[in-house]
Coordinates of C-alpha atoms in Angstrom, one line a residue:
Chain A
M4 CA -64.3 207.5 -107.8
S5 CA -62.9 209.2 -110.8
F6 CA -59.7 209.6 -109.0
A7 CA -59.7 206.0 -108.3
T8 CA -60.5 205.3 -111.9
E9 CA -57.8 207.5 -113.2
K10 CA -55.3 206.0 -110.8
A11 CA -56.5 202.5 -111.4
A12 CA -56.0 202.5 -115.1
P13 CA -52.3 202.8 -115.2
L14 CA -52.1 200.3 -112.4
M15 CA -54.1 197.9 -114.6
D16 CA -51.9 198.7 -117.6
E17 CA -48.8 198.2 -115.6
G18 CA -50.1 194.8 -114.4
R19 CA -51.1 193.5 -117.9
D20 CA -47.6 193.4 -119.1
P21 CA -46.2 191.3 -116.3
G22 CA -49.3 189.0 -116.6
T23 CA -48.8 188.6 -120.3
A24 CA -45.1 187.9 -119.8
A25 CA -45.9 185.4 -117.1
F26 CA -48.5 183.8 -119.3
L27 CA -46.0 183.7 -122.2
L28 CA -43.4 182.3 -119.9
R29 CA -45.8 179.6 -118.6
T30 CA -46.8 178.8 -122.1
I31 CA -43.3 178.4 -123.3
S32 CA -42.4 176.4 -120.2
V33 CA -45.4 174.1 -120.8
V34 CA -44.5 173.7 -124.5
A35 CA -40.9 173.0 -123.6
V36 CA -41.9 170.5 -121.0
L37 CA -44.3 168.9 -123.4
A38 CA -41.6 168.8 -126.0
I39 CA -39.1 167.3 -123.7
L40 CA -41.7 164.8 -122.5
S41 CA -42.6 164.0 -126.0
L42 CA -39.0 163.5 -126.9
A43 CA -38.5 161.4 -123.8
A44 CA -41.6 159.4 -124.6
W45 CA -40.4 159.0 -128.2
W46 CA -36.9 158.0 -126.9
A47 CA -38.3 155.6 -124.4
G48 CA -40.8 154.2 -126.8
R49 CA -38.2 153.8 -129.5
S50 CA -35.9 152.1 -127.2
G51 CA -38.6 149.8 -126.0
L52 CA -39.7 149.1 -129.5
V53 CA -36.1 148.4 -130.5
S54 CA -35.7 146.0 -127.6
L55 CA -39.1 144.4 -128.5
L56 CA -38.2 143.9 -132.1
T57 CA -34.7 142.6 -131.2
I58 CA -36.1 140.0 -128.8
Y59 CA -38.8 139.1 -131.3
A60 CA -36.2 138.7 -134.0
A61 CA -34.1 136.5 -131.7
K62 CA -37.1 134.3 -130.8
T63 CA -38.6 134.0 -134.3
N64 CA -35.5 133.9 -136.4
Q65 CA -36.8 136.8 -138.5
V66 CA -34.1 139.0 -139.9
A67 CA -36.8 141.5 -140.9
A68 CA -37.5 142.3 -137.3
A69 CA -33.8 142.8 -136.6
D70 CA -33.6 145.1 -139.7
A71 CA -36.6 147.1 -138.4
A72 CA -34.9 147.4 -135.0
L73 CA -31.7 148.7 -136.7
R74 CA -33.7 151.2 -138.8
L75 CA -35.1 152.6 -135.6
S76 CA -31.7 152.5 -133.8
P77 CA -28.8 151.9 -136.2
N78 CA -26.4 152.0 -133.3
D79 CA -28.1 149.4 -131.1
P80 CA -25.4 146.7 -130.4
D81 CA -28.0 144.1 -129.4
A82 CA -29.9 144.5 -132.7
H83 CA -26.6 144.0 -134.6
F84 CA -25.8 141.0 -132.4
V85 CA -29.1 139.4 -133.0
R86 CA -29.0 140.1 -136.7
G87 CA -25.6 138.5 -136.8
A88 CA -26.9 135.4 -134.9
I89 CA -29.7 135.1 -137.5
L90 CA -27.4 135.5 -140.4
E91 CA -25.0 133.0 -139.1
S92 CA -27.1 130.1 -140.4
K93 CA -26.8 131.4 -143.9
S94 CA -23.6 133.3 -144.0
V95 CA -21.0 133.2 -141.3
A96 CA -19.1 136.0 -143.0
A97 CA -22.2 138.3 -142.9
A98 CA -22.7 137.3 -139.3
V99 CA -19.1 138.3 -138.5
E100 CA -19.7 141.7 -139.9
E101 CA -22.8 142.2 -137.7
Y102 CA -20.8 141.0 -134.7
K103 CA -18.1 143.5 -135.5
Q104 CA -20.8 146.2 -135.7
A105 CA -22.0 145.1 -132.3
V106 CA -18.6 145.3 -130.7
C107 CA -18.0 148.7 -132.3
K108 CA -21.2 150.0 -130.7
R109 CA -20.4 148.5 -127.3
P110 CA -16.6 147.9 -127.3
E111 CA -16.4 147.4 -123.5
D112 CA -18.6 144.3 -123.6
Y113 CA -16.4 141.2 -123.4
V114 CA -19.3 138.8 -124.2
L115 CA -19.7 140.4 -127.6
W116 CA -16.0 140.1 -128.3
L117 CA -16.1 136.4 -127.4
D118 CA -19.1 135.8 -129.7
L119 CA -17.2 137.6 -132.5
A120 CA -14.2 135.4 -131.8
R121 CA -16.3 132.2 -132.0
A122 CA -17.8 133.2 -135.3
Q123 CA -14.5 134.3 -136.8
E124 CA -12.9 131.0 -135.9
F125 CA -15.9 129.2 -137.5
N126 CA -15.4 131.4 -140.6
G127 CA -11.8 130.3 -140.8
D128 CA -10.3 133.6 -139.6
V129 CA -8.2 132.2 -136.8
A130 CA -6.1 135.3 -136.4
G131 CA -9.2 137.5 -136.1
A132 CA -10.7 135.0 -133.6
I133 CA -7.5 135.2 -131.5
A134 CA -7.5 139.0 -131.6
A135 CA -11.2 139.2 -130.6
A136 CA -10.8 136.7 -127.8
S137 CA -7.7 138.5 -126.6
Q138 CA -9.7 141.7 -126.4
G139 CA -12.3 139.8 -124.4
V140 CA -9.5 138.7 -122.0
R141 CA -8.3 142.3 -121.7
L142 CA -11.8 143.4 -120.8
A143 CA -12.5 140.6 -118.3
P144 CA -9.1 139.4 -117.1
F145 CA -10.5 137.7 -114.0
Y146 CA -13.3 135.8 -115.7
A147 CA -12.7 132.2 -116.6
K148 CA -14.6 132.1 -119.9
P149 CA -12.4 134.6 -121.9
H150 CA -9.3 132.7 -121.0
W151 CA -11.0 129.4 -121.7
L152 CA -12.1 130.4 -125.1
L153 CA -8.8 132.0 -126.1
G154 CA -6.9 129.0 -124.8
N155 CA -9.0 126.6 -126.8
I156 CA -8.7 128.7 -129.9
F157 CA -4.9 128.7 -129.5
V158 CA -4.8 125.0 -129.0
R159 CA -7.0 124.4 -132.1
A160 CA -4.6 126.7 -134.0
G161 CA -1.7 124.5 -132.9
R162 CA -0.2 127.2 -130.6
N163 CA -0.2 124.9 -127.6
D164 CA 2.1 126.8 -125.3
E165 CA 0.0 129.9 -125.5
G166 CA -3.2 127.8 -125.3
F167 CA -2.1 126.0 -122.2
R168 CA -1.1 129.3 -120.6
E169 CA -4.6 130.7 -121.1
L170 CA -6.2 127.5 -120.0
R171 CA -4.2 127.6 -116.8
L172 CA -5.6 131.1 -116.1
A173 CA -9.1 129.8 -116.8
G174 CA -8.6 126.9 -114.4
A175 CA -7.2 129.3 -111.7
S176 CA -10.4 131.3 -112.0
D177 CA -12.8 128.4 -112.1
D178 CA -11.8 125.1 -110.5
A179 CA -14.7 123.3 -112.2
L180 CA -12.9 123.7 -115.6
L181 CA -9.7 122.0 -114.4
A182 CA -10.8 118.5 -115.2
A183 CA -11.6 119.4 -118.8
I184 CA -8.3 121.2 -119.1
I185 CA -6.4 118.3 -117.7
D186 CA -8.2 115.9 -120.0
L187 CA -7.4 117.9 -123.1
E188 CA -3.7 118.1 -122.2
W189 CA -3.7 114.4 -121.4
E190 CA -5.2 113.5 -124.8
L191 CA -3.0 115.9 -126.7
S192 CA 0.1 114.4 -125.0
G193 CA -0.9 110.9 -125.6
G194 CA -1.3 110.2 -121.9
D195 CA 1.9 111.7 -120.6
A196 CA 1.4 112.5 -116.9
D197 CA 4.6 114.5 -116.6
F198 CA 3.6 116.7 -119.5
V199 CA 0.1 117.2 -118.0
R200 CA 1.6 118.2 -114.7
R201 CA 4.0 120.7 -116.3
A202 CA 1.2 122.1 -118.5
V203 CA -1.2 122.6 -115.7
D204 CA 1.6 123.9 -113.4
P205 CA -0.5 123.5 -110.3
K206 CA -0.2 126.2 -107.6
S207 CA -3.2 125.6 -105.4
P208 CA -4.5 122.6 -103.4
E209 CA -7.5 122.5 -105.7
S210 CA -5.4 122.2 -108.8
Y211 CA -3.3 119.5 -107.1
K212 CA -6.4 117.6 -106.2
A213 CA -7.9 118.0 -109.7
L214 CA -4.7 116.4 -111.1
A215 CA -4.8 113.7 -108.5
N216 CA -8.4 112.8 -109.3
Y217 CA -7.6 112.7 -113.0
F218 CA -4.5 110.5 -112.5
K219 CA -6.5 108.2 -110.3
K220 CA -9.1 107.8 -113.1
R221 CA -6.3 107.0 -115.5
N222 CA -4.8 104.5 -113.1
K223 CA -1.6 106.6 -112.7
V224 CA -1.4 105.7 -109.1
T225 CA 2.1 107.0 -108.3
D226 CA 1.4 110.3 -110.0
A227 CA -1.9 110.6 -108.2
I228 CA -0.2 110.0 -104.8
E229 CA 2.4 112.7 -105.6
M230 CA -0.3 115.2 -106.3
L231 CA -2.1 114.3 -103.1
R232 CA 1.1 114.8 -101.3
A233 CA 1.7 118.2 -102.8
A234 CA -1.9 119.2 -102.0
G235 CA -0.9 119.3 -98.3
P236 CA -3.4 119.3 -95.4
A237 CA -6.3 120.3 -97.7
A238 CA -6.3 116.8 -99.3
E239 CA -6.3 114.8 -96.1
Q240 CA -9.8 113.5 -96.7
E241 CA -8.9 112.6 -100.3
R242 CA -5.8 110.8 -99.2
R243 CA -7.8 108.7 -96.7
Q244 CA -10.4 107.8 -99.3
Y245 CA -7.8 106.9 -101.9
L246 CA -5.9 104.8 -99.3
Q247 CA -9.1 102.8 -98.7
E248 CA -9.5 102.3 -102.5
L249 CA -5.9 101.2 -102.9
I250 CA -6.2 98.7 -100.0
S251 CA -9.5 97.4 -101.4
A252 CA -7.7 97.0 -104.8
Q253 CA -4.9 95.2 -102.9
T254 CA -2.3 97.6 -104.3
I255 CA -0.6 97.6 -100.9
K256 CA 2.8 98.9 -102.0
E257 CA 1.3 102.0 -103.4
A258 CA -1.0 102.3 -100.4
A259 CA 2.0 102.3 -98.2
L260 CA 3.5 105.2 -100.2
L261 CA 0.3 107.1 -99.7
W262 CA 0.1 106.2 -96.0
S263 CA 3.6 107.6 -95.5
I264 CA 2.4 111.1 -96.3
D265 CA 0.4 111.4 -93.1
H266 CA 2.1 108.8 -91.0
P267 CA 5.6 107.4 -90.3
A268 CA 6.6 105.5 -93.3
S269 CA 5.7 101.8 -93.3
M270 CA 8.9 100.0 -93.7
V271 CA 9.4 96.5 -95.2
D272 CA 9.5 93.7 -92.7
Q273 CA 8.2 95.9 -89.9
L274 CA 5.0 96.1 -87.9
I275 CA 3.5 99.3 -86.6
D276 CA 2.9 99.5 -82.9
P277 CA 3.7 95.8 -82.4
G278 CA 3.3 96.0 -78.6
F279 CA 0.1 98.0 -78.6
E280 CA 1.7 100.8 -76.7
H281 CA -0.1 103.6 -78.4
E282 CA -3.8 104.6 -78.7
S283 CA -4.9 104.5 -82.4
N284 CA -8.0 104.8 -84.5
L285 CA -8.7 101.2 -85.5
D286 CA -11.2 102.3 -88.1
E287 CA -8.6 104.3 -90.1
P288 CA -7.6 102.5 -93.3
G289 CA -3.9 102.0 -93.6
F290 CA -1.0 100.2 -92.1
G291 CA -1.7 100.3 -88.4
W292 CA -3.9 97.9 -86.5
R293 CA -7.3 97.8 -88.0
R294 CA -10.6 96.5 -86.7
E295 CA -12.5 94.9 -89.5
N296 CA -15.2 93.1 -87.5
K297 CA -17.6 95.7 -86.2
A298 CA -19.7 93.3 -84.1
G299 CA -20.9 94.9 -80.9
S300 CA -20.2 91.7 -79.0
L301 CA -16.4 92.3 -79.6
S302 CA -14.6 94.7 -77.4
L303 CA -11.0 95.8 -78.0
S304 CA -9.0 97.8 -75.4
L305 CA -5.5 98.6 -74.2
D306 CA -5.0 96.8 -70.9
Q307 CA -2.5 98.1 -68.4
K308 CA -2.8 95.1 -66.2
D309 CA 0.0 92.6 -66.5
P310 CA 1.3 93.3 -70.0
N311 CA 3.9 91.0 -71.4
E312 CA 6.1 93.9 -72.3
G313 CA 5.8 97.7 -72.2
R314 CA 2.8 99.4 -70.6
F315 CA -0.1 97.8 -72.4
S316 CA -1.3 94.7 -74.1
L317 CA -4.4 94.3 -76.3
R318 CA -7.4 92.9 -74.6
V319 CA -10.1 91.3 -76.6
D320 CA -13.5 90.6 -74.9
F321 CA -15.9 88.2 -76.5
N322 CA -19.5 88.7 -75.4
G323 CA -21.7 86.9 -77.8
D324 CA -22.3 86.3 -81.5
S325 CA -20.0 87.7 -84.2
E326 CA -19.1 86.8 -87.7
T327 CA -16.4 84.2 -87.9
G328 CA -15.0 85.0 -91.3
T329 CA -14.1 88.7 -90.8
P330 CA -10.8 89.4 -88.9
I331 CA -11.2 90.8 -85.5
I332 CA -8.0 92.8 -85.8
S333 CA -5.4 92.9 -88.5
Q334 CA -2.3 94.7 -89.9
F335 CA -0.7 94.8 -93.3
I336 CA 3.1 94.2 -93.4
L337 CA 5.3 95.0 -96.4
V338 CA 7.5 92.0 -97.2
T339 CA 10.1 90.8 -99.7
P340 CA 8.6 88.6 -102.3
G341 CA 9.5 84.9 -102.0
A342 CA 11.3 85.3 -98.7
H343 CA 11.1 83.1 -95.5
Y344 CA 9.9 84.8 -92.4
R345 CA 9.2 83.9 -88.8
F346 CA 6.3 85.7 -87.1
H347 CA 6.4 85.9 -83.3
F348 CA 3.9 87.1 -80.6
V349 CA 2.6 86.2 -77.2
A350 CA -0.9 85.7 -75.9
R351 CA -2.9 84.6 -72.9
T352 CA -6.5 83.5 -72.6
E353 CA -9.2 83.3 -70.0
S354 CA -12.4 81.3 -70.1
I355 CA -13.0 81.2 -73.8
V356 CA -16.1 79.3 -74.7
S357 CA -17.1 78.9 -78.4
G358 CA -17.6 76.4 -81.1
A359 CA -15.3 78.6 -83.3
L360 CA -12.2 79.5 -81.4
P361 CA -9.9 82.4 -82.3
Y362 CA -6.5 82.0 -83.9
V363 CA -3.8 84.2 -85.5
A364 CA -2.8 83.7 -89.1
V365 CA -0.7 85.3 -91.8
A366 CA -2.3 85.7 -95.2
D367 CA -1.0 86.7 -98.6
V368 CA -2.7 90.0 -99.5
A369 CA -2.7 89.3 -103.2
N370 CA -4.7 86.1 -103.1
H371 CA -5.8 85.8 -99.5
V372 CA -4.1 82.4 -99.2
I373 CA -3.2 81.6 -95.6
L374 CA 0.6 81.3 -95.5
G375 CA 0.9 80.2 -91.9
R376 CA -1.2 80.0 -88.8
I377 CA -1.3 78.8 -85.2
S378 CA -3.7 76.3 -83.7
P379 CA -6.8 77.8 -82.1
F380 CA -6.2 79.5 -78.7
P381 CA -6.9 77.2 -75.7
Q382 CA -10.1 77.7 -73.9
M383 CA -8.8 77.4 -70.4
R384 CA -7.0 80.2 -68.5
T385 CA -3.3 80.4 -69.5
D386 CA -0.4 82.7 -68.7
W387 CA 1.5 84.5 -71.5
Q388 CA 2.6 81.9 -74.1
E389 CA 4.8 82.4 -77.1
Y390 CA 3.6 81.6 -80.6
L391 CA 5.6 81.3 -83.8
I392 CA 4.4 81.2 -87.4
D393 CA 7.0 80.4 -90.1
F394 CA 5.9 81.3 -93.6
K395 CA 7.2 82.1 -97.0
S396 CA 5.9 85.2 -98.8
G397 CA 4.4 84.8 -102.2
E398 CA 6.7 85.0 -105.2
K399 CA 4.9 88.1 -106.5
S400 CA 3.5 89.4 -103.3
S401 CA 4.8 92.5 -101.6
A402 CA 2.6 92.4 -98.6
V403 CA 1.1 90.0 -96.1
Q404 CA -1.6 90.5 -93.5
V405 CA -1.4 89.3 -89.9
L406 CA -4.9 88.7 -88.6
L407 CA -6.8 87.5 -85.6
R408 CA -9.9 85.6 -86.7
R409 CA -12.1 82.7 -85.7
E410 CA -12.4 79.2 -87.0
A411 CA -15.2 78.6 -89.5
C412 CA -18.5 77.7 -87.9
G413 CA -21.0 75.3 -89.5
Q414 CA -24.0 76.9 -87.8
S415 CA -25.7 80.1 -88.6
S416 CA -25.0 81.5 -85.1
C417 CA -21.8 80.9 -83.4
P418 CA -21.4 82.9 -80.2
I419 CA -18.1 83.3 -78.3
F420 CA -17.4 84.4 -74.8
G421 CA -14.2 84.9 -72.8
H422 CA -11.1 87.1 -72.9
L423 CA -7.9 87.1 -74.9
W424 CA -4.7 89.2 -74.5
L425 CA -2.2 89.8 -77.3
D426 CA 1.2 91.5 -77.1
N427 CA 4.7 91.9 -78.4
F428 CA 4.3 91.0 -82.1
S429 CA 7.4 90.8 -84.3
I430 CA 8.5 89.6 -87.7
E431 CA 11.9 88.3 -88.6
K432 CA 13.3 87.6 -92.1
L433 CA 15.1 84.3 -92.1
Chain B
M20 CA 51.5 122.3 -164.4
R21 CA 52.5 122.5 -160.7
S22 CA 51.2 126.0 -160.4
S23 CA 47.9 124.9 -161.8
I24 CA 47.6 122.1 -159.3
V25 CA 48.4 124.5 -156.5
T26 CA 45.6 126.9 -157.7
T27 CA 43.0 124.2 -158.4
R28 CA 43.4 122.3 -155.1
P29 CA 42.0 125.0 -152.8
N30 CA 39.1 125.5 -155.2
L31 CA 38.3 121.9 -155.1
I32 CA 38.5 121.9 -151.3
S33 CA 36.3 125.0 -151.1
V34 CA 33.7 123.5 -153.4
T35 CA 33.7 120.3 -151.5
I36 CA 33.2 122.1 -148.2
V37 CA 30.4 124.2 -149.6
L38 CA 28.7 121.1 -151.0
L39 CA 29.0 119.3 -147.8
L40 CA 27.6 122.2 -145.9
L41 CA 24.7 122.4 -148.3
I42 CA 24.0 118.7 -148.0
F43 CA 24.2 119.1 -144.2
L44 CA 21.9 122.0 -144.2
V45 CA 19.4 120.3 -146.5
I46 CA 19.3 117.3 -144.3
E47 CA 19.0 119.3 -141.1
L48 CA 16.2 121.5 -142.5
Q49 CA 14.3 118.4 -143.7
T50 CA 14.5 116.8 -140.4
G51 CA 13.6 120.0 -138.7
T52 CA 16.3 119.8 -136.2
F53 CA 17.2 123.4 -136.3
F54 CA 13.7 124.6 -135.8
A55 CA 12.4 121.9 -133.5
S56 CA 15.3 121.6 -131.0
R57 CA 14.4 124.6 -128.9
E58 CA 10.7 123.8 -128.9
V59 CA 11.3 120.3 -127.8
S60 CA 13.4 121.5 -124.9
S61 CA 10.9 124.0 -123.7
S62 CA 7.7 122.2 -124.6
P63 CA 6.9 118.6 -124.1
E64 CA 5.8 116.2 -126.8
I65 CA 2.3 116.8 -128.1
R66 CA 0.3 114.4 -130.3
Q67 CA -0.5 116.2 -133.5
Q68 CA -4.2 116.4 -134.0
S69 CA -5.1 117.5 -137.5
I70 CA -8.8 117.8 -136.8
M71 CA -10.2 119.3 -133.6
A72 CA -13.9 120.0 -133.1
V73 CA -15.5 122.9 -131.2
L74 CA -18.1 122.3 -128.6
T75 CA -21.1 124.7 -128.6
V76 CA -23.3 124.8 -125.6
A77 CA -25.8 127.6 -125.1
G78 CA -25.5 130.1 -122.3
N79 CA -23.8 129.1 -119.1
Q80 CA -24.8 125.5 -119.4
S81 CA -22.3 122.7 -119.3
I82 CA -22.0 119.1 -120.4
S83 CA -19.6 116.2 -119.7
V84 CA -16.7 115.3 -122.0
N85 CA -14.7 112.3 -120.8
S86 CA -16.4 112.7 -117.5
A87 CA -15.2 116.3 -117.1
K88 CA -17.3 119.4 -117.1
A89 CA -17.1 121.2 -120.4
I90 CA -18.5 124.5 -121.4
D91 CA -19.0 126.4 -124.7
G92 CA -15.8 126.7 -126.7
A93 CA -14.2 123.5 -125.5
T94 CA -12.0 121.5 -127.9
I95 CA -13.3 118.1 -128.7
L96 CA -10.8 115.5 -129.8
S97 CA -11.7 112.3 -131.8
G98 CA -12.9 109.6 -129.5
A99 CA -14.2 111.8 -126.7
T100 CA -17.2 110.5 -124.8
I101 CA -19.8 113.2 -124.6
V102 CA -22.8 113.1 -122.2
T103 CA -25.5 115.8 -122.2
P104 CA -27.6 116.2 -119.1
N105 CA -31.3 116.8 -119.0
Q106 CA -32.6 119.8 -121.0
V107 CA -29.1 120.7 -122.4
N108 CA -28.4 120.5 -126.1
A109 CA -24.9 120.6 -127.5
R110 CA -23.2 120.8 -130.8
V111 CA -19.9 119.5 -132.0
G112 CA -18.7 121.5 -135.0
L113 CA -16.0 120.3 -137.3
G114 CA -15.6 123.6 -139.1
L115 CA -17.5 123.5 -142.4
L116 CA -17.0 119.7 -142.8
A117 CA -19.7 118.5 -140.4
T118 CA -21.8 119.2 -137.3
L119 CA -23.2 116.9 -134.8
D120 CA -26.2 118.1 -132.8
I121 CA -26.7 116.3 -129.6
A122 CA -30.0 116.1 -127.7
P123 CA -30.4 116.2 -123.9
N124 CA -29.7 112.9 -122.1
T125 CA -27.5 111.6 -124.8
T126 CA -24.3 109.7 -124.6
V127 CA -22.2 109.7 -127.8
K128 CA -18.7 109.2 -129.0
P129 CA -17.7 111.0 -132.2
E130 CA -14.6 109.9 -134.1
F131 CA -13.1 111.7 -137.1
D132 CA -10.0 111.3 -139.1
Q133 CA -8.0 112.9 -141.8
N134 CA -9.7 110.8 -144.5
R135 CA -12.8 113.0 -144.1
A136 CA -14.7 110.2 -142.4
I137 CA -16.9 110.7 -139.4
K138 CA -18.2 107.9 -137.2
V139 CA -20.5 108.6 -134.4
T140 CA -21.2 105.9 -131.8
L141 CA -24.5 106.6 -130.1
M142 CA -24.9 104.8 -126.8
Q143 CA -28.1 106.5 -125.8
G144 CA -30.2 109.5 -126.9
C145 CA -30.6 111.4 -130.1
V146 CA -28.2 113.0 -132.5
I147 CA -28.4 114.8 -135.9
L148 CA -25.3 114.4 -138.0
R149 CA -24.8 116.9 -140.9
T150 CA -21.9 116.5 -143.3
D151 CA -20.7 118.5 -146.2
K152 CA -20.6 117.0 -149.6
G153 CA -17.9 114.4 -150.0
I154 CA -17.8 113.7 -146.3
A155 CA -18.6 110.1 -145.2
G156 CA -20.6 110.1 -142.1
E157 CA -22.2 107.3 -140.2
V158 CA -24.0 106.8 -136.9
V159 CA -23.6 103.5 -135.2
T160 CA -25.9 102.7 -132.2
S161 CA -25.2 100.4 -129.3
G162 CA -27.9 98.2 -130.7
G163 CA -25.8 97.5 -133.8
S164 CA -27.7 99.5 -136.4
V165 CA -25.7 101.6 -138.8
R166 CA -26.9 104.6 -140.8
K167 CA -24.8 106.6 -143.2
T168 CA -25.1 110.0 -144.7
N169 CA -25.4 110.4 -148.4
S170 CA -21.9 111.7 -149.2
N171 CA -23.0 113.2 -152.5
E172 CA -25.7 115.3 -151.0
G173 CA -24.7 115.7 -147.4
G174 CA -27.9 116.5 -145.5
P175 CA -29.0 115.7 -142.0
L176 CA -29.1 112.2 -140.5
E177 CA -31.2 111.9 -137.4
V178 CA -30.8 108.9 -135.2
C179 CA -32.3 108.1 -131.8
F180 CA -31.4 105.1 -129.6
P181 CA -33.4 103.5 -128.2
Q182 CA -36.0 104.5 -130.8
G183 CA -37.8 107.6 -129.8
A184 CA -38.4 111.2 -130.5
W185 CA -36.0 114.1 -129.9
P186 CA -36.6 115.1 -126.3
G187 CA -37.3 118.6 -125.1
L188 CA -36.7 121.6 -127.3
R189 CA -36.0 120.3 -130.7
I190 CA -33.2 121.6 -133.0
E191 CA -34.7 122.1 -136.4
Q192 CA -33.6 119.8 -139.1
D193 CA -33.1 122.3 -141.8
K194 CA -29.5 122.7 -142.6
G195 CA -28.1 125.6 -140.8
V196 CA -31.0 126.3 -138.6
G197 CA -29.6 124.1 -135.9
L198 CA -26.6 126.4 -135.7
F199 CA -28.8 129.4 -135.5
Y200 CA -30.5 127.8 -132.5
F201 CA -27.4 128.1 -130.5
A202 CA -26.6 131.6 -131.6
R203 CA -30.2 132.6 -131.0
L204 CA -30.1 131.2 -127.5
A205 CA -26.8 133.1 -126.9
A206 CA -28.4 136.3 -128.3
L207 CA -31.4 135.9 -126.0
G208 CA -29.0 135.5 -123.1
V209 CA -27.1 138.6 -124.0
I210 CA -30.2 140.7 -124.6
G211 CA -32.0 139.3 -121.6
G212 CA -29.1 140.1 -119.4
R213 CA -28.9 143.6 -120.6
L214 CA -32.6 144.3 -120.2
R215 CA -32.6 142.8 -116.8
T216 CA -29.6 145.0 -115.8
N217 CA -31.2 148.1 -117.3
M218 CA -34.4 147.5 -115.5
A219 CA -32.6 146.9 -112.2
V220 CA -30.1 149.7 -112.1
G221 CA -30.6 151.7 -115.2
L222 CA -27.1 151.0 -116.4
D223 CA -25.6 148.4 -118.6
D224 CA -22.6 147.3 -116.6
R225 CA -22.0 144.0 -118.3
G226 CA -19.1 145.3 -120.2
S227 CA -17.2 146.6 -117.2
N228 CA -14.1 144.9 -116.1
P229 CA -15.0 142.3 -113.6
G230 CA -13.0 142.1 -110.4
P231 CA -11.1 139.1 -109.2
S232 CA -13.5 138.4 -106.4
S233 CA -16.4 137.7 -108.8
P234 CA -15.0 135.5 -111.6

C-alpha cells in the first residue's frame, strides 16, 4: 500500500503538468477561437450593418445614413457611391468626388466608372467624363453600355468620328441599340442616307437589316433595297414583306428592283413565264403570275393536255361562286410611259356558264384605269383563239397589270362554272 | 537715281508678295479651308447641334426615341419624339439649363434652341419641366393649352394631358430631388446587384472583364 502510495505520488505529480498544460492549451485555444469568432462576428455584423445603412440611405435619401456607413467602413465603395448619389441633387461636384472615391475603392467595376462619367459630364467636366467612360470601356470591352455611353459623350462633345466609332461597337454588341444609333446619325447628318451608311459601317446581316428598316421608315426606298440586298439570305423574309408593301403602295419600279435580288430581273416590256411553262408560287408577291382571288371554287393548274405552245397551258376551273372584282390571276409588267403596246395571248373555253363571264384586261397600276380589254370569253366550247389588246401606257406610269377577271355582277351571288385555258402571252411595243 | 530704283524695286516686290500672302492666309484661315479640308474628305457633313440633351433612364430600362429603343446616356436632339412605356420614368437633361421629367406612358416632344427657349409638346401623359433662371420654358398640350415657366424664378412646371395625376412612382417636385430619384435607383441597382452576387457566390465579380459571349 505504502509502496503503491510512494510510487503513485510521482506518477500523479508527473501527470499534473501535462494536464495543466493541456488545460492551458485548451483554454488558449478556446479564447483564440472565441476571439476569432468575435472578430468574425464583428466583421460580419459590421459589413451587414454597413450594407443595411447604405441601402437605407439609398432608399430614404438620408445622407446621414450614408455617413454612418462610411464611419463604420470608410473604404466601402457602395457607401461612397450612394453618398454621391444623394449629394448629386445638391452638388454635382461633391457627388463626383464621392464617385471618385467609389472607383478608387473598387477600380475594377466598370459600372462605377460609367456613373462617374455621367456625373462628370453633367458637372461640365467633359474630358473627365470621357476618361472615366474610356476606363469603363477598357474594363468591359465586350459590353454594349460602356461603348454606348462613351460614344454619346463623344458626340455631345462634338467629336463625332470617335463617337460614331464607339457607337458602332455598341451596336455590334447589342443589335437592339442599332436603331437609336442610326436615328442619331440620321438626325445629325440632316437625313443623309450615304452618311448614315458610312457611319454605321454595317458588317452583319442584322446591321444591314437595321439600316434597311430605318431607311424604309424614312421613305428612302432605294437605300432600303440596297441594304436588304447586302443583308443576303438572312433578309429573305424582310425582302418579301417589303416587296408586298411596295406593291401595295404601287411603287412598282422600286418593287421590281427589290424583286431582282431573289429572282431574274424583271425587264421592261417583258412578261415572266408567258407560256406557263414553269411551276411557281402564285401567292408570292412580285412580278410573276399571282393569284389574288382566293375563292375555293377557283382552281388553277398547269395542263399538259393540248397546250398551244410548249409543254403546258394554264387551266382555270370554275366550280361555283367567287368574287367578281378580284382578279383571278395577274402579272405586273414594267412599261415605258406614254408608249403604244400590243398585248397578245391565246385562250380556249369549255362550257362556261355564268352571269359574269371572265375576260382579260390591261390596267394602269398607278390609277387602276383599264387601258384595254377583250370582250368576255365565249360560253361555248372553242379551240385555241388569238386575242389582241392594243393600249397606250399612262404618261407617268411605269407599270401595267395584265389580269384575268370577271364582269361585274349586279347580284349578291354570281356563280360561274366551266373551264378556261390560257397560253402564250406576249407584249410588243409598237 | 537709277541705282536707287534698282534697289527699291525688289523691296517693293517683296513687300507686295508678303502682303498678298498675308491677305491670302487671313482669308483662308477665316474660311477655315486649311483646317476643314481634311476633315471634310474623311468625315461626311454633320449638322451642327449646339444643344444636345442627355437621356437618363434608371437601371436597364429603355424607352422609345423616334420609335427606336433608347437607354440611359442617349443623346436627345431637339424635336425628338419620346415615348415612355408603362412603369418607366425618364429624364431629359439639358445640362444645368433645364430638365424634363417624363412619367410612364407619356408621349412628348421637347424642342430647344440657342435662344435659351425650351418648348415641350405633350401629346399624352405627364411631365415636369424645370428651367434655370432666365430660361423660357413652356409646355403645350395636344389639347391646345399652354403653360409657361416663370423665367425669373425657374421652378417646376407640372403638366398632365389629359388631366390626371402622375402615374406610378412619383418623382418629387422639389428641385433637384427628381435627379436624385434616378441616381438613387441606379445606386439601389448597383448595391442590390452586389449583395445578390455576394450572397450567391460570396464574391463580387461584377467588376470583372466580361467576355464576348455575354455582352
